[in-house]
Amino acid sequence: MSLNFKNFIKYVTDKNPNEPEFLQAVAEVTEDLIPYINEKHPTWNDLKILERIVEPERVISFRVTWLDDKNVVQVNRGYRVQMNSAIGPYKGGLRFSPTVNLSILKFLAFEQVFKNSLTGIPLGGGKGGSDFDPKGKSDNEIMRFCQSFMTELFRHVGPETDVPAGDIGVGEREVGYMFGQYKRIQNHFAGVLTGKGPNWGGSYIRPEATGYGLLYFVQCILENLDEDFSGKTIAISGAGNVAYYAAEKAVNLGGKVITLSNSSGCLHDPEGFSLEKLHHVASLGRELAKYTETYKSGQFFTDKKPWDFACDIALPCATQNELDEQDAKTLVKNGCRFVAEGANMPSTMEAIKYFHKSKVHFAPGKAANAGGVAVSGLEMSQNWIGQQWTSEKVDGRLKGIMENIHKTCVKYGKEEDGHINYLKGANIGGFIKVGSAMKAQGLV
Ligand code: NDP
Ligand code: 2IT
C-alpha cells in the first residue's frame, strides 16, 4: 500500500483540528517522508508507522496551583507531551510562556523526535511546559511555581523515562528549582533534568550548546562551498539563550553580527556587535533599547524585524513562525544566501518554499539547533557514569555531532543539481532510525 501526502494531511487534520502549529510541523516532515517510504519501505505503510508517529505515546495535562507574593492563589496549566520513545527515553525542553498550548507543545515534541535521532544519541522525543508567564515575576514566585509544577510532574519523569530541560522562559534557575523539588520528593539525586548548574550535575557548555552548535553547522555549510565567515554579515533574532551564544560564536568565527531582537523590537548596530558590546547586551536583560544609551552606533526599532536589514546569513533564534514569506523575499532581495534556524520552526512553510526556490542554503531547526539537546545527552552520560568532562571535551564532542548531522543531511538531501535540500536530508535522516526501531518493537 502506498500513502498519499494530501490524504495523509487530511487524516491528521481531521484528528487534530485547531492545532495549526502541530499540523504545520507534520506537513513539513511528511512531505519528504511519504515519497521516501513509498519508494524504500512500502511495508512500513502497512505497519502504519506514520499514523503512529504523529500520535503522541502519552499527553499529560495537569493543574499547577501556587501562591503569588500578594498571597493571591494562581492557577496555571502544566503539560508534558511524551511523543516517541522508540530509540530512548523521552527528551526535550519545558517552555514557560502565556502562549503555550497543546498545539505548540505537540509541534515541538514532534520536531524533537527527529532532532534527537539526528544527534546519534539514543534519545526519544518529548516536550512540556506551562502557560505560566515568567515575565515580571519575583524570584520567590518563580520558585513556588516551579516547585508546584514538579510536585505533579515528578511521577511522570525519571532519568530513564523522561528527561526534561529548558526552552523559552526556562533556564538554569528554573531547572534548579524543579531539580531541588524532584530530589526532595524522590530522595534521589538523579539526572532527571538537564541544563543543571555545573556544580550540581550539569555539563559544561550546555548553556552555550545550541548557539555554538548552530554556528558549527553553518560552518559546515560554508566549508562545503569552500567559503568561510570572513566578511559575512549576520542577522540574528532573539536575545535569549540561543541568540546570545550564537552571536558570541559568530563573532569569534569572524562574522559581523548586526542585529538582535526581542518581543519589543529589533536592535540594529551596523558596525557589528563586538564581544564587549554583547556582554553589555547581556547585562541589559529585556531592556534592549537601552543599548543605544551606551553605544551610539546602535538603533532600536519597534517596527522592524532583523530580516529588514541586508545580510549574508540569517539566524532566526527567537520563536516559531517569526519569519514569513514576505521576510524571505526581503532577505533574498537584499542578498541573503544562508538561513539556519536556531529556534524551532521559525520559518513559515511559504518562507521555506521561497528559500528553496531561490536556492538559499536553508538549514532547518531540527538539524541546525540540535546542539542543545546533544549536549543534554552528554550531560545524561556524565550523570550515569558520575563524572564531569572538561569544557574542551564537551565542545569537541558538540562540534563532532554537528558535523555528523551535516553529513547525514548531505547524504539524504543532495539533489540532482548538487544543491543540498537540508530539510529533506534532516527529515529522512532523522526518521530512518525511529521508523526501523518502531518496526522492530512491534505494535506498540
Ligand atoms: P529564551 O527564553 O532564552 O529567549 C527567547 C528569546 O526570544 C527572547 O529574546 C524573547 O524575547 C524572544 N521571543 C520569544 N517569543 C517572541 C516573540 N513572539 N516575538 C519576538 N521575540 C520573541 O529562549 P531560548 O533562547 O532558549 O529559545 C529560543 C528558541 O530556540 C525557541 O524557539 C526554542 O524552542 C529554541 N531552542 C532552544 C534550545 C535551548 O537549548 N534553549 C534548544 C533548541 C532550540 P522576550 O524576552 O521579549 O520575550
Ligand atoms: O528544542 C530543544 O531542542 C530544546 N529546548 C532542548 C531540549 C533538551 O532536552 O536539551
Short mmCIF file of C-alpha atoms and ligand atoms in Angstrom, two decimals:
data_model
loop_
_atom_site.label_atom_id
_atom_site.label_comp_id
_atom_site.label_asym_id
_atom_site.label_seq_id
_atom_site.Cartn_x
_atom_site.Cartn_y
_atom_site.Cartn_z
CA MET A 1 0.00 0.00 0.00
CA SER A 2 1.31 3.48 -0.75
CA LEU A 3 0.47 6.69 1.08
CA ASN A 4 -0.62 9.96 -0.48
CA PHE A 5 0.52 13.25 1.13
CA LYS A 6 -2.79 15.09 0.64
CA ASN A 7 -4.87 12.24 2.08
CA PHE A 8 -2.48 11.83 4.98
CA ILE A 9 -2.65 15.52 5.90
CA LYS A 10 -6.45 15.35 5.73
CA TYR A 11 -6.37 12.38 8.10
CA VAL A 12 -4.11 14.22 10.58
CA THR A 13 -6.14 17.45 10.27
CA ASP A 14 -9.42 15.63 10.94
CA LYS A 15 -7.89 14.04 14.04
CA ASN A 16 -6.26 17.23 15.32
CA PRO A 17 -8.46 20.18 14.43
CA ASN A 18 -7.42 23.53 15.95
CA GLU A 19 -3.75 22.54 16.19
CA PRO A 20 -2.20 24.67 13.40
CA GLU A 21 1.42 24.54 14.62
CA PHE A 22 1.30 20.77 15.03
CA LEU A 23 -0.21 20.33 11.56
CA GLN A 24 2.45 22.65 10.09
CA ALA A 25 5.26 20.57 11.63
CA VAL A 26 3.67 17.30 10.45
CA ALA A 27 3.25 18.63 6.90
CA GLU A 28 6.86 19.86 6.80
CA VAL A 29 8.15 16.41 7.71
CA THR A 30 5.76 14.08 5.91
CA GLU A 31 6.01 15.88 2.56
CA ASP A 32 9.53 14.40 2.41
CA LEU A 33 8.85 11.15 4.25
CA ILE A 34 5.87 9.88 2.26
CA PRO A 35 7.67 9.59 -1.13
CA TYR A 36 10.70 8.14 0.67
CA ILE A 37 8.67 5.45 2.49
CA ASN A 38 6.63 4.61 -0.61
CA GLU A 39 9.86 4.01 -2.51
CA LYS A 40 12.17 2.44 0.08
CA HIS A 41 9.99 0.94 2.83
CA PRO A 42 6.46 0.32 1.46
CA THR A 43 5.81 -2.30 4.16
CA TRP A 44 6.09 0.45 6.80
CA ASN A 45 2.80 1.81 5.44
CA ASP A 46 1.04 -1.45 6.35
CA LEU A 47 2.51 -1.09 9.86
CA LYS A 48 1.09 2.46 9.94
CA ILE A 49 4.43 3.86 11.08
CA LEU A 50 3.44 7.43 10.04
CA GLU A 51 -0.05 7.23 11.56
CA ARG A 52 1.65 6.09 14.79
CA ILE A 53 4.49 8.63 14.73
CA VAL A 54 2.01 11.57 14.65
CA GLU A 55 0.13 10.19 17.68
CA PRO A 56 1.84 11.07 21.00
CA GLU A 57 2.50 7.99 23.14
CA ARG A 58 1.12 9.95 26.09
CA VAL A 59 -0.10 13.50 26.79
CA ILE A 60 -0.23 14.66 30.39
CA SER A 61 -2.09 17.82 31.37
CA PHE A 62 -2.27 18.98 34.96
CA ARG A 63 -3.22 21.81 37.29
CA VAL A 64 -0.47 23.95 38.82
CA THR A 65 -1.64 25.97 41.81
CA TRP A 66 0.69 28.43 43.53
CA LEU A 67 0.62 31.49 45.76
CA ASP A 68 1.95 34.82 44.45
CA ASP A 69 3.76 37.44 46.54
CA LYS A 70 0.48 39.12 47.45
CA ASN A 71 -0.82 35.80 48.80
CA VAL A 72 -3.25 35.53 45.89
CA VAL A 73 -3.90 31.99 44.61
CA GLN A 74 -2.82 31.49 40.99
CA VAL A 75 -3.80 28.60 38.72
CA ASN A 76 -1.88 27.55 35.61
CA ARG A 77 -1.92 24.56 33.32
CA GLY A 78 1.08 22.25 33.02
CA TYR A 79 1.78 19.73 30.24
CA ARG A 80 4.15 17.01 29.19
CA VAL A 81 3.85 15.52 25.72
CA GLN A 82 5.65 12.15 25.61
CA MET A 83 5.82 11.80 21.85
CA ASN A 84 8.04 8.87 20.99
CA SER A 85 10.30 6.52 23.00
CA ALA A 86 11.34 4.13 20.20
CA ILE A 87 15.05 4.93 20.44
CA GLY A 88 15.42 6.18 24.01
CA PRO A 89 13.76 7.91 26.97
CA TYR A 90 11.60 10.93 26.14
CA LYS A 91 13.81 14.02 25.97
CA GLY A 92 13.03 17.65 25.33
CA GLY A 93 12.61 21.02 26.96
CA LEU A 94 9.98 22.78 29.06
CA ARG A 95 8.57 26.11 27.85
CA PHE A 96 7.02 28.63 30.23
CA SER A 97 5.08 31.26 28.28
CA PRO A 98 1.49 32.52 28.17
CA THR A 99 1.44 31.42 24.50
CA VAL A 100 1.90 27.74 25.44
CA ASN A 101 -0.90 25.39 24.34
CA LEU A 102 -1.17 21.78 23.25
CA SER A 103 -0.69 22.54 19.55
CA ILE A 104 2.62 24.28 20.22
CA LEU A 105 3.91 21.58 22.58
CA LYS A 106 2.88 18.80 20.17
CA PHE A 107 4.74 20.51 17.29
CA LEU A 108 7.81 20.93 19.48
CA ALA A 109 7.65 17.31 20.71
CA PHE A 110 7.20 16.06 17.13
CA GLU A 111 10.21 18.02 15.86
CA GLN A 112 12.21 16.79 18.84
CA VAL A 113 11.77 13.13 17.79
CA PHE A 114 13.67 13.71 14.52
CA LYS A 115 16.16 16.16 16.01
CA ASN A 116 17.14 13.81 18.82
CA SER A 117 17.56 10.94 16.40
CA LEU A 118 19.86 13.09 14.23
CA THR A 119 22.23 13.65 17.18
CA GLY A 120 23.15 9.95 17.11
CA ILE A 121 22.49 9.74 20.86
CA PRO A 122 19.75 7.30 21.93
CA LEU A 123 17.05 9.79 22.94
CA GLY A 124 13.30 9.71 22.34
CA GLY A 125 11.25 12.89 21.91
CA GLY A 126 9.08 14.91 24.27
CA LYS A 127 8.24 18.48 25.26
CA GLY A 128 6.33 20.18 28.02
CA GLY A 129 5.70 23.42 29.79
CA SER A 130 3.06 25.73 31.08
CA ASP A 131 1.05 28.83 30.18
CA PHE A 132 2.75 30.46 33.20
CA ASP A 133 4.24 33.87 32.30
CA PRO A 134 7.64 34.29 33.99
CA LYS A 135 7.87 37.96 32.96
CA GLY A 136 7.58 40.33 35.89
CA LYS A 137 7.55 37.54 38.48
CA SER A 138 9.77 37.71 41.56
CA ASP A 139 12.40 35.06 42.21
CA ASN A 140 10.23 33.62 45.00
CA GLU A 141 7.21 33.41 42.70
CA ILE A 142 9.29 31.57 40.10
CA MET A 143 10.46 29.16 42.82
CA ARG A 144 6.97 28.48 44.13
CA PHE A 145 5.63 27.93 40.61
CA CYS A 146 8.48 25.55 39.71
CA GLN A 147 8.02 23.58 42.95
CA SER A 148 4.29 23.20 42.35
CA PHE A 149 4.88 22.23 38.70
CA MET A 150 7.34 19.48 39.72
CA THR A 151 5.09 18.25 42.54
CA GLU A 152 2.88 16.81 39.80
CA LEU A 153 5.46 16.22 37.04
CA PHE A 154 7.79 14.09 39.21
CA ARG A 155 5.61 10.97 38.86
CA HIS A 156 5.84 11.07 35.05
CA VAL A 157 9.61 11.66 34.60
CA GLY A 158 12.87 9.96 35.57
CA PRO A 159 16.43 9.55 34.31
CA GLU A 160 15.48 6.50 32.20
CA THR A 161 11.88 7.54 31.47
CA ASP A 162 11.68 11.19 30.52
CA VAL A 163 14.32 13.89 30.99
CA PRO A 164 13.09 17.49 30.57
CA ALA A 165 15.34 20.55 30.12
CA GLY A 166 14.98 24.27 29.36
CA ASP A 167 13.37 26.13 26.47
CA ILE A 168 11.76 29.61 26.23
CA GLY A 169 11.37 31.01 29.75
CA VAL A 170 13.21 28.09 31.39
CA GLY A 171 16.94 28.31 32.14
CA GLU A 172 19.33 27.22 34.87
CA ARG A 173 17.37 28.99 37.64
CA GLU A 174 14.08 27.22 36.83
CA VAL A 175 15.82 23.86 36.26
CA GLY A 176 17.40 24.33 39.71
CA TYR A 177 14.09 24.86 41.49
CA MET A 178 12.50 21.90 39.68
CA PHE A 179 15.52 19.66 40.34
CA GLY A 180 15.51 20.58 44.05
CA GLN A 181 11.83 19.68 44.36
CA TYR A 182 12.25 16.37 42.49
CA LYS A 183 15.17 15.39 44.74
CA ARG A 184 13.21 16.29 47.84
CA ILE A 185 10.15 14.25 46.82
CA GLN A 186 12.03 11.20 45.50
CA ASN A 187 15.03 11.29 47.85
CA HIS A 188 17.11 10.61 44.74
CA PHE A 189 19.94 12.70 43.28
CA ALA A 190 19.32 11.73 39.68
CA GLY A 191 19.87 13.07 36.17
CA VAL A 192 16.16 13.75 35.78
CA LEU A 193 16.66 17.15 34.19
CA THR A 194 19.42 18.57 32.01
CA GLY A 195 20.66 22.14 31.99
CA LYS A 196 21.64 21.80 35.63
CA GLY A 197 24.33 24.04 37.13
CA PRO A 198 27.91 22.79 36.72
CA ASN A 199 28.30 22.32 40.50
CA TRP A 200 25.26 20.06 40.85
CA GLY A 201 25.30 17.61 37.98
CA GLY A 202 25.27 19.94 34.99
CA SER A 203 27.52 19.76 31.95
CA TYR A 204 29.92 22.46 30.90
CA ILE A 205 28.93 24.07 27.58
CA ARG A 206 25.21 23.17 27.94
CA PRO A 207 24.19 26.87 28.17
CA GLU A 208 26.27 27.67 25.09
CA ALA A 209 25.48 24.46 23.17
CA THR A 210 22.50 25.43 20.99
CA GLY A 211 24.04 28.70 19.79
CA TYR A 212 27.53 27.27 19.35
CA GLY A 213 26.13 24.17 17.60
CA LEU A 214 24.16 26.38 15.21
CA LEU A 215 27.35 28.17 14.17
CA TYR A 216 29.27 24.88 13.83
CA PHE A 217 26.50 23.74 11.48
CA VAL A 218 26.69 26.94 9.41
CA GLN A 219 30.46 26.48 9.32
CA CYS A 220 29.91 23.03 7.74
CA ILE A 221 27.57 24.51 5.11
CA LEU A 222 30.15 27.19 4.27
CA GLU A 223 33.09 24.74 4.17
CA ASN A 224 31.12 22.52 1.81
CA LEU A 225 31.07 25.51 -0.57
CA ASP A 226 34.71 26.46 0.09
CA GLU A 227 33.63 29.59 1.96
CA ASP A 228 34.04 30.90 5.50
CA PHE A 229 32.63 33.60 7.80
CA SER A 230 35.07 36.35 6.94
CA GLY A 231 33.36 39.42 5.50
CA LYS A 232 29.90 37.95 6.10
CA THR A 233 27.14 39.96 7.76
CA ILE A 234 24.79 38.06 10.07
CA ALA A 235 21.28 38.99 11.20
CA ILE A 236 20.14 37.24 14.38
CA SER A 237 16.70 37.40 16.01
CA GLY A 238 16.08 36.88 19.71
CA ALA A 239 18.26 37.94 22.62
CA GLY A 240 17.86 34.88 24.83
CA ASN A 241 19.95 31.80 25.46
CA VAL A 242 20.19 30.61 21.85
CA ALA A 243 20.61 34.03 20.20
CA TYR A 244 23.24 35.23 22.65
CA TYR A 245 25.63 32.29 22.28
CA ALA A 246 25.01 32.16 18.53
CA ALA A 247 26.12 35.80 18.33
CA GLU A 248 29.18 35.16 20.52
CA LYS A 249 30.35 32.22 18.40
CA ALA A 250 29.60 34.08 15.16
CA VAL A 251 31.84 36.95 16.27
CA ASN A 252 34.58 34.54 17.35
CA LEU A 253 34.46 32.83 13.95
CA GLY A 254 34.95 36.16 12.14
CA GLY A 255 31.37 37.11 11.21
CA LYS A 256 29.79 40.53 11.69
CA VAL A 257 26.56 40.31 13.71
CA ILE A 258 24.33 43.34 13.08
CA THR A 259 21.00 42.56 14.79
CA LEU A 260 19.42 41.04 17.89
CA SER A 261 15.77 41.35 18.89
CA ASN A 262 13.07 40.55 21.41
CA SER A 263 9.30 40.88 21.55
CA SER A 264 9.63 44.67 21.99
CA GLY A 265 11.64 45.27 18.81
CA CYS A 266 14.88 44.96 16.90
CA LEU A 267 18.33 46.26 17.87
CA HIS A 268 20.50 47.15 14.87
CA ASP A 269 24.18 48.03 15.10
CA PRO A 270 25.58 48.46 11.57
CA GLU A 271 29.13 48.49 12.98
CA GLY A 272 28.56 44.99 14.38
CA PHE A 273 28.45 43.70 17.95
CA SER A 274 31.88 43.12 19.45
CA LEU A 275 32.22 40.66 22.37
CA GLU A 276 32.27 43.68 24.69
CA LYS A 277 29.04 45.01 23.20
CA LEU A 278 27.47 41.55 23.56
CA HIS A 279 28.40 41.45 27.26
CA HIS A 280 26.68 44.78 27.63
CA VAL A 281 23.57 43.42 25.87
CA ALA A 282 23.51 40.53 28.36
CA SER A 283 23.58 42.98 31.27
CA LEU A 284 20.51 44.79 29.90
CA GLY A 285 18.17 41.82 30.22
CA ARG A 286 14.97 42.59 28.31
CA GLU A 287 15.79 46.33 28.07
CA LEU A 288 17.48 46.05 24.66
CA ALA A 289 16.58 49.64 23.73
CA LYS A 290 18.93 50.94 26.46
CA TYR A 291 21.89 49.74 24.37
CA THR A 292 21.70 52.96 22.36
CA GLU A 293 22.48 54.99 25.52
CA THR A 294 25.95 53.41 25.68
CA TYR A 295 26.67 52.69 22.01
CA LYS A 296 25.69 55.50 19.66
CA SER A 297 26.12 53.24 16.61
CA GLY A 298 23.04 51.25 17.69
CA GLN A 299 19.41 51.95 16.89
CA PHE A 300 16.34 50.27 18.35
CA PHE A 301 13.25 49.82 16.14
CA THR A 302 9.85 48.83 17.48
CA ASP A 303 8.53 48.40 13.92
CA LYS A 304 11.30 46.39 12.25
CA LYS A 305 12.48 42.79 12.20
CA PRO A 306 16.09 41.62 11.77
CA TRP A 307 15.08 40.40 8.29
CA ASP A 308 14.62 44.02 7.14
CA PHE A 309 18.40 44.56 7.19
CA ALA A 310 20.74 43.37 4.43
CA CYS A 311 22.76 40.31 5.50
CA ASP A 312 24.53 37.27 4.07
CA ILE A 313 23.38 34.89 6.80
CA ALA A 314 20.06 34.97 8.72
CA LEU A 315 19.77 33.09 12.02
CA PRO A 316 16.23 33.15 13.46
CA CYS A 317 16.70 32.33 17.15
CA ALA A 318 13.51 33.58 18.87
CA THR A 319 10.32 31.64 18.23
CA GLN A 320 8.05 29.78 15.77
CA ASN A 321 6.75 31.48 12.60
CA GLU A 322 8.78 34.66 13.15
CA LEU A 323 9.98 34.69 9.52
CA ASP A 324 7.24 34.69 6.86
CA GLU A 325 7.20 34.71 3.06
CA GLN A 326 7.47 38.50 2.87
CA ASP A 327 10.53 38.39 5.17
CA ALA A 328 12.01 35.66 2.98
CA LYS A 329 11.52 37.82 -0.11
CA THR A 330 13.15 40.82 1.59
CA LEU A 331 16.11 38.70 2.72
CA VAL A 332 16.67 37.22 -0.76
CA LYS A 333 16.28 40.62 -2.44
CA ASN A 334 18.97 42.02 -0.12
CA GLY A 335 21.41 39.21 -0.98
CA CYS A 336 20.97 36.73 1.88
CA ARG A 337 22.27 33.27 0.83
CA PHE A 338 22.15 31.29 4.07
CA VAL A 339 19.38 30.76 6.63
CA ALA A 340 19.90 28.47 9.62
CA GLU A 341 17.25 28.04 12.29
CA GLY A 342 18.33 28.36 15.93
CA ALA A 343 14.69 28.45 17.02
CA ASN A 344 12.19 25.66 16.40
CA MET A 345 10.16 26.17 13.18
CA PRO A 346 10.82 29.94 12.98
CA SER A 347 10.21 29.98 9.20
CA THR A 348 6.72 29.50 7.80
CA MET A 349 6.17 26.84 5.12
CA GLU A 350 5.79 29.59 2.48
CA ALA A 351 9.11 31.16 3.55
CA ILE A 352 10.89 27.80 3.27
CA LYS A 353 9.44 27.19 -0.18
CA TYR A 354 10.67 30.63 -1.26
CA PHE A 355 14.16 29.90 0.11
CA HIS A 356 14.25 26.59 -1.77
CA LYS A 357 13.05 28.25 -4.98
CA SER A 358 15.73 30.93 -4.58
CA LYS A 359 18.47 28.35 -3.91
CA VAL A 360 19.16 29.82 -0.48
CA HIS A 361 21.05 27.32 1.69
CA PHE A 362 18.35 26.66 4.28
CA ALA A 363 19.09 24.60 7.43
CA PRO A 364 16.01 23.60 9.47
CA GLY A 365 15.97 23.76 13.25
CA LYS A 366 15.82 20.02 13.75
CA ALA A 367 19.33 19.82 12.28
CA ALA A 368 20.83 23.23 13.00
CA ASN A 369 19.72 23.67 16.63
CA ALA A 370 20.30 20.06 17.71
CA GLY A 371 23.45 21.06 19.61
CA GLY A 372 21.45 21.91 22.73
CA VAL A 373 19.80 18.55 23.12
CA ALA A 374 23.02 16.84 22.03
CA VAL A 375 24.89 18.33 24.99
CA SER A 376 21.87 17.45 27.16
CA GLY A 377 22.51 13.87 26.03
CA LEU A 378 26.17 14.27 27.02
CA GLU A 379 25.02 15.63 30.41
CA MET A 380 22.95 12.44 30.88
CA SER A 381 26.02 10.31 30.02
CA GLN A 382 28.12 12.21 32.57
CA ASN A 383 25.41 11.75 35.23
CA TRP A 384 25.26 7.99 34.57
CA ILE A 385 29.00 7.50 34.94
CA GLY A 386 29.30 10.01 37.78
CA GLN A 387 31.84 12.20 36.05
CA GLN A 388 32.19 15.71 34.71
CA TRP A 389 34.02 16.30 31.45
CA THR A 390 36.01 19.46 30.68
CA SER A 391 34.57 22.27 28.56
CA GLU A 392 37.08 21.41 25.83
CA LYS A 393 35.95 17.80 25.70
CA VAL A 394 32.23 18.67 25.58
CA ASP A 395 32.77 21.39 22.98
CA GLY A 396 34.78 18.96 20.83
CA ARG A 397 32.02 16.34 21.07
CA LEU A 398 29.41 19.01 20.19
CA LYS A 399 31.35 20.04 17.09
CA GLY A 400 31.71 16.39 16.01
CA ILE A 401 27.97 15.81 16.45
CA MET A 402 27.06 18.87 14.37
CA GLU A 403 29.49 17.72 11.63
CA ASN A 404 27.82 14.30 11.62
CA ILE A 405 24.36 15.84 11.36
CA HIS A 406 25.60 17.87 8.41
CA LYS A 407 26.91 14.68 6.75
CA THR A 408 23.53 12.98 7.30
CA CYS A 409 21.72 15.93 5.69
CA VAL A 410 24.06 15.80 2.69
CA LYS A 411 23.57 12.04 2.37
CA TYR A 412 19.77 12.17 2.28
CA GLY A 413 19.23 15.68 0.92
CA LYS A 414 21.55 16.01 -2.09
CA GLU A 415 19.55 16.96 -5.20
CA GLU A 416 20.44 16.03 -8.78
CA ASP A 417 21.87 19.52 -9.42
CA GLY A 418 24.19 19.14 -6.40
CA HIS A 419 22.23 21.60 -4.21
CA ILE A 420 21.57 20.23 -0.73
CA ASN A 421 17.99 20.19 0.50
CA TYR A 422 18.81 20.24 4.22
CA LEU A 423 15.15 19.97 5.20
CA LYS A 424 14.66 16.77 3.25
CA GLY A 425 18.01 15.41 4.44
CA ALA A 426 17.17 16.11 8.09
CA ASN A 427 13.63 14.72 7.82
CA ILE A 428 14.70 11.45 6.21
CA GLY A 429 17.98 11.13 8.14
CA GLY A 430 16.16 11.68 11.45
CA PHE A 431 13.30 9.35 10.59
CA ILE A 432 15.10 6.18 9.47
CA LYS A 433 16.32 5.10 12.92
CA VAL A 434 13.00 5.86 14.61
CA GLY A 435 10.93 4.12 11.91
CA SER A 436 13.05 0.98 11.97
CA ALA A 437 13.04 0.88 15.80
CA MET A 438 9.23 1.16 15.78
CA LYS A 439 9.04 -1.71 13.30
CA ALA A 440 11.40 -3.84 15.41
CA GLN A 441 9.43 -3.25 18.61
CA GLY A 442 6.10 -4.47 17.21
CA LEU A 443 2.69 -2.92 17.53
CA VAL A 444 3.13 -0.55 20.45
P1 NDP B 1 14.87 32.37 25.87
O1 NDP B 1 13.68 32.41 26.74
O2 NDP B 1 16.22 32.34 26.49
O3 NDP B 1 14.85 33.57 24.82
C1 NDP B 1 13.80 33.74 23.92
C2 NDP B 1 14.06 35.00 23.11
O4 NDP B 1 13.16 35.05 22.03
C3 NDP B 1 13.86 36.27 23.93
O5 NDP B 1 14.72 37.27 23.47
C4 NDP B 1 12.40 36.60 23.62
O6 NDP B 1 12.07 37.98 23.79
C5 NDP B 1 12.34 36.23 22.17
N1 NDP B 1 10.96 35.92 21.82
C6 NDP B 1 10.18 34.96 22.35
N2 NDP B 1 8.96 34.99 21.81
C7 NDP B 1 8.98 36.01 20.92
C8 NDP B 1 8.02 36.57 20.04
N3 NDP B 1 6.78 36.07 19.97
N4 NDP B 1 8.41 37.61 19.24
C9 NDP B 1 9.67 38.12 19.30
N5 NDP B 1 10.61 37.65 20.15
C10 NDP B 1 10.26 36.61 20.93
O7 NDP B 1 14.65 31.07 24.94
P2 NDP B 1 15.75 30.28 24.10
O8 NDP B 1 16.79 31.17 23.58
O9 NDP B 1 16.14 29.09 24.89
O10 NDP B 1 14.84 29.72 22.90
C11 NDP B 1 14.72 30.42 21.66
C12 NDP B 1 14.26 29.45 20.59
O11 NDP B 1 15.24 28.40 20.45
C13 NDP B 1 12.94 28.73 20.85
O12 NDP B 1 12.30 28.50 19.62
C14 NDP B 1 13.37 27.38 21.42
O13 NDP B 1 12.39 26.39 21.24
C15 NDP B 1 14.61 27.12 20.58
N6 NDP B 1 15.58 26.18 21.11
C16 NDP B 1 16.11 26.33 22.36
C17 NDP B 1 17.06 25.44 22.82
C18 NDP B 1 17.71 25.60 24.15
O14 NDP B 1 18.60 24.80 24.44
N7 NDP B 1 17.37 26.58 24.95
C19 NDP B 1 17.49 24.29 22.00
C20 NDP B 1 16.95 24.28 20.68
C21 NDP B 1 16.02 25.19 20.27
P3 NDP B 1 11.22 38.46 25.07
O15 NDP B 1 12.14 38.31 26.23
O16 NDP B 1 10.85 39.86 24.75
O17 NDP B 1 10.03 37.54 25.14
O1 2IT B 2 14.28 22.45 21.47
C1 2IT B 2 15.21 21.88 22.07
O2 2IT B 2 15.94 21.06 21.50
C2 2IT B 2 15.44 22.22 23.48
N1 2IT B 2 14.76 23.08 24.01
C3 2IT B 2 16.50 21.50 24.26
C4 2IT B 2 15.99 20.17 24.74
C5 2IT B 2 16.89 19.43 25.70
O3 2IT B 2 16.42 18.39 26.18
O4 2IT B 2 18.02 19.85 25.95
#
